Structure formats: C-alpha cells, structure tokens
Amino acid sequence: MNLPEQIQIREVGPRDGLQAEPEFMATENKIALINQLFQAGFKMMEATSFVNPKAIPQLRDAEQVVKGINRSAEITVSALVGNIRGVKRALMAGADEVQVVISASEEHNRRNVNMSIRQSLIQLEEVVPQAQQSNLVVRAAIATAFGCPFEGEIPLKKILGLINNFQQLGIKQVTLADTAGLGDPLLVTKIIQGVREGYPQIELALHFHDTRGLGLANALAGLQSGVTILEASLGGLGGCPFIPRATGNIATEDLVFMVERMGIQTGIDLTKILTTARWLENLVGHELPGKVLKAGISGGCFVD
Amino acid sequence: MNLPEQIQIREVGPRDGLQAEPEFMATENKIALINQLFQAGFKMMEATSFVNPKAIPQLRDAEQVVKGINRSAEITVSALVGNIRGVKRALMAGADEVQVVISASEEHNRRNVNMSIRQSLIQLEEVVPQAQQSNLVVRAAIATAFGCPFEGEIPLKKILGLINNFQQLGIKQVTLADTAGLGDPLLVTKIIQGVREGYPQIELALHFHDTRGLGLANALAGLQSGVTILEASLGGLGGCPFIPRATGNIATEDLVFMVERMGIQTGIDLTKILTTARWLENLVGHELPGKVLKAGISGGCFVD
C-alpha cells in the first residue's frame, strides 16, 4: 500500500463544524477550542468565517476569535471569506490565510452563495488580488467536487476549469470538498489523478464529509493518491441542517487514529485532542459522531 | 485502484447484530428480516447461532428461525456453532453451513468461550468432522485477528498457525474478524498478503467492526487486496455491550453504497435493503448507526 510518511491535518471544526451547530458557542470557548487544538500539534486551522453575520450568526464573533488565538510562527490561521469586505475584516483581525469557496455545481453554488459560478468567478477576480496585495495566503475550495445532490456526478473538466481560473489568479492551494458526501474512493482517485496531470504545481487538500460513512475510506484513497493535506473536524462536529442526524466532516481524531496506526506522522497528540473532543461534546450539549471518542484508543468488545 | 469486478456480501445482522441487542426479537420478525434480505439479493447469511440459549437468549429460537427461511438453490444459510450439540441442532434445522469461531488472542478466547485456544482447537477436532460427515460446509472465523483489547496487535504467525489447523481439518473458508475494531487498512493489507502467501487455497472473508470508524476504509483495503467476501450487518445492527454507544459491524447498506458506486457488483438491491433497514430500526426501537439510512442514496447538504 503506497502511503505518505507524514501528512498535515487541517482542522475545520471551528468554522465548518460550528456554523452547522444550532446554538451560538461563546467566543471564549471558541478561542479555548482553537488554542487547545494548536497546543495539541495542529499547524493549519480554519478558525472562522468572515461572511455576513446575518447569514451565519454562529460565527458573528469572527474578529474576536481570530484576535484571541495564541499565535506562533509555525501555525496558519485561516478564515473563510466571500467578498472584499471579508478580506479586509480577516486582515484587520490578523488572519494568515483566507479561503474562498466556489461550487463545481451551478445549482449548489446558487443555493450556497446565491450567485452563478460565472458571477462567483468575477467576484474572485477582485477578492483574490485584494488578499494577495495584503500578503494573505489565498486557498480556494471547490464545493461538491465529488458529486452534487442536485446535479449528480461532476465532470472532471468542470473541476479542471475552476482550477485553471484559480491558477490564473495566482492561487496555489486548492481544496477539493465532498460537500454532500457523495464521493467514493475510486472517484476520489480518478479526480486527483486528473487534477495532478492537468495542474501538477497545485497543492491539493481534501475535505470529506462522512454523510454516507465513506469519509475515511475516501481519505485513504486520497492518501494512496499522494495527497498530504486532509481536512477534518474535531469529534465530527458539524453535520447538515438539511439532513436530520446526518454527520458532517470526518472526525479529526478518527482520521488521526487511522493514519497514525498506519505509521503516518501527523504531529498531533491523539490523547490531547480526545480530551478536547470530550470537553467539546459537553459544551455543545449533544453527542458528536466521532467514534474513537466513544470507543477509546485501545478498548474493545469481547463478543465477535 | 485495483478492485474486483464483483463481490459477495455475507449478511451477519441476524446473528452478530441481534445477539448484541438488549431485547429479544420475535421469531417471526427475525424470519421476515432474513427472507426480505435474501429477496433483496443476498446469497450468504449468518442467520443465527446454535449455542447455549442461556449464553445468548436473544437467539434461543435458532431452530424456528432456520426452519422459517424461504429456501432456494443458490442461497447459503449459515449458523454459528460451538460444539457437537450445536452441529446436530443446525443439521436438524436445515442449515447449509456452520461457522466455528476461535480467537487469535488467548485472553479474548477465554473471555469469549471460556476455553484456552488449545482447548478450542481440541474441540474443533471433533466438531468439524461431525459437521463434514453431515455434509455441512464448515467456515472458521478468527476473532480479534486485527488486534485485541487485551493483548494488542496479533502476530501474523498466530493467524497462520490457526489457519494451518483449519486446513488440516479440511476447512476451506476462513473469515478474519476485526472483533474489537482495532484494525487499520495497512494492517489489513499485510495480514491478507501473509495469509495468501502461506495458504493460497483458502477462501478468505473479512468481518469488520466499525468501532473506531475505520470499517469501510478497512473493507476498501480488503477489496484492494483481492478479497471478494465481506461481512456486514444491516443498519450496522449490533454494537458492543461493553462500550456504550459503540457501533458494531459495518452497515451493509453503506458497504453496498460504496462498492456499487465504484462499479463493483454485489447483486444486492440497495433500495430494497434500505426499506428493510428502516423497518428494522423501528422494530428494534432505537437509532441504527448506518449512515446511508440517515442521508439517503442521493440526497446531500447545501452547506460546505
């Protein structure tokens, strides 16, 4: 089995996870969560989202959250932005990186940001240079890259087209997101191959939702294809407001458990993040889908 | 990605799933469950267990269950047995196959069947010939093959030693079981390779528990290693009496979803088994861990 020696896990719970929570999490708890995670060895984190607070009230405290993070040279604090105003807010707050999102599916993009893909691309042409002039790293995420609930499978050329746009804007980091949890390991392998052939200089990251339970299998396929940046959410925090009981991102600690068992280095202290995950579960007041959280690292069942 | 064109999914919910349920399921419901699943395209099923009803009261109706199954030429009705008495009961009831279980871990074997591995092997020497003389197919399962909560990682030579014993008894079908959900995809690959090299004529099956969320990733590793018989439990029915909220076997419908998306034939009607899984969830009266059951086949989430 062909696997990388080490990978980076990019924690997205504070953004993708919390934005899907029904309750607003107190700012000091968000800051404590992020600082505990950086303490546990993360280097990259999507800390919050500088979008319209009316659209995502759960993250309306983005400025205070970013300002509250204990900074060190080797960590990258990233925030989602949708427009120029978001870039300015992220910059003022002290973010290192901004992430822009565009969907590979016309219908999904419309529902997600109320614009056509064309309109989103035009907006990127002003947002991205603005961020780059401010020395912010720009990461672009492609939502529904592995399938759309409205449009079904996404042709590879749609993904390549978007990456071409990103590259022309000077973007080097691209995240392929399985927003609806419709990807499978073979599709993941094919799309990564296609992107690698077309755009070898792009640094790929993968973002899987565990909506249908394939999250870690898809992550494994990504690792076997040589991708070394995977996104995950502590405890599997998040989910989907449109699917009752559906899970969100793959659980960070389950991903760490899997890859470390295979001898892949993550630099993350699994015991520490499990402690944080249990604290988080109490904090949000409901069960989180993460499984190592329930079963523990070494415990097991006596019956077959 | 190297994958088989078709696989057999061996349903174990009626045995491994139901034995872990706190409540006794009415015999007619067990029979309806099994018949609906065979109707949906399964060819192999672990229908029940002919062990001491005091040990597993949930399956005390094993005779009636096996007798109630609508038989056809191409299906194999299997039952777990622990001793000569179990073989005789399975034969009388009309089972096609009996499964014997032995653990690769001394401590787990003791806790599971209250015997040393040596004692279990001596017992197999009378149980297996008895079954073979009655023209019952004999399948042997190795519990905790991918790790034991008490003894940690299991040396490959222990597994090879047991398979050697099985082969000497004329057993051709062997199931490697990740009883405690401690396996990882790389370990799965290594163990399968080791068994293949040592015993190429043995037909391997894999049995994964999703205790730590790695079930489908491990199944993928098994498929990539060329194994074409995977066990699963409808809805992920089962779990572990020793780990609150821990999940049991991988969910059949999630496995079917994954492999069919990759173009691997299973012969199973996913829509039909989802209907049965929803009925089963109502029947047992609690949420089942299966994820396609929650999210559906094509639905998805609008947020990234």
XYZ file of C-alpha atoms in Angstrom, chain A residues 157-266:
110
model
C -13.424 19.154 -16.821
C -15.596 21.389 -14.614
C -13.125 20.926 -11.776
C -10.142 21.463 -14.066
C -11.786 24.608 -15.447
C -12.134 26.089 -11.970
C -8.560 25.172 -11.053
C -7.425 26.886 -14.245
C -9.230 30.038 -13.109
C -7.601 29.761 -9.678
C -4.150 29.305 -11.176
C -4.570 32.367 -13.377
C -5.331 34.287 -10.187
C -2.100 33.035 -8.643
C -3.750 30.593 -6.233
C -1.512 27.623 -5.349
C -3.600 25.878 -2.656
C -6.804 24.140 -3.733
C -9.157 22.077 -1.570
C -11.483 19.548 -3.178
C -14.567 19.229 -0.981
C -17.078 16.387 -0.880
C -19.761 18.707 0.429
C -22.641 16.265 0.140
C -20.744 13.094 0.998
C -21.327 11.597 -2.443
C -17.746 10.695 -3.305
C -16.335 7.181 -3.338
C -12.695 6.033 -3.147
C -12.440 5.240 -6.870
C -13.878 8.632 -7.884
C -11.514 10.344 -5.441
C -8.580 8.548 -7.055
C -9.695 9.481 -10.581
C -10.294 13.170 -9.800
C -6.962 13.542 -8.006
C -5.173 11.886 -10.942
C -6.918 14.207 -13.383
C -6.011 17.316 -11.391
C -2.410 16.146 -10.915
C -1.985 15.611 -14.658
C -3.516 18.968 -15.567
C -2.107 21.067 -12.720
C 0.917 19.347 -11.136
C 2.029 22.550 -9.388
C -1.214 22.948 -7.417
C -1.014 21.833 -3.772
C -4.145 19.750 -3.202
C -6.074 19.348 0.042
C -9.091 17.096 0.588
C -12.249 17.833 2.564
C -14.552 14.881 3.140
C -17.934 14.731 4.788
C -18.924 11.423 6.311
C -22.561 11.779 5.278
C -22.728 8.189 3.990
C -19.952 6.722 6.101
C -17.332 6.764 3.323
C -15.289 9.637 4.752
C -12.285 7.677 5.999
C -12.328 5.307 3.018
C -12.198 8.391 0.769
C -9.413 9.833 2.916
C -7.485 6.566 2.490
C -7.911 6.806 -1.286
C -6.612 10.379 -1.121
C -3.547 9.308 0.872
C -2.891 6.475 -1.584
C -3.047 9.082 -4.364
C -0.356 11.084 -2.593
C -2.403 13.943 -1.130
C -0.880 15.022 2.186
C -3.309 17.687 3.435
C -6.630 16.421 4.784
C -9.313 18.467 6.465
C -11.321 17.169 9.406
C -13.492 18.414 12.239
C -12.929 17.547 15.896
C -15.496 14.986 17.045
C -17.060 15.163 13.582
C -18.632 18.411 14.797
C -20.998 19.809 12.247
C -23.466 17.951 10.171
C -26.153 19.214 7.931
C -29.190 21.337 8.720
C -30.983 19.679 5.808
C -30.423 16.047 6.822
C -31.539 15.116 10.337
C -28.893 13.087 12.196
C -26.527 13.235 9.232
C -22.858 13.609 10.116
C -20.634 16.376 8.866
C -16.891 16.341 8.304
C -14.854 13.267 9.096
C -13.856 13.283 12.767
C -10.311 14.578 13.271
C -9.472 12.057 15.988
C -10.729 9.127 13.897
C -8.538 10.287 10.990
C -5.534 10.738 13.308
C -6.175 7.263 14.780
C -6.305 5.686 11.307
C -3.220 7.319 9.842
C -1.049 7.028 12.956
C -1.911 3.300 13.159
C -0.563 3.051 9.605
C 2.670 4.761 10.665
C 1.871 8.118 9.051
C 3.048 11.071 11.139
C 0.571 13.865 11.888
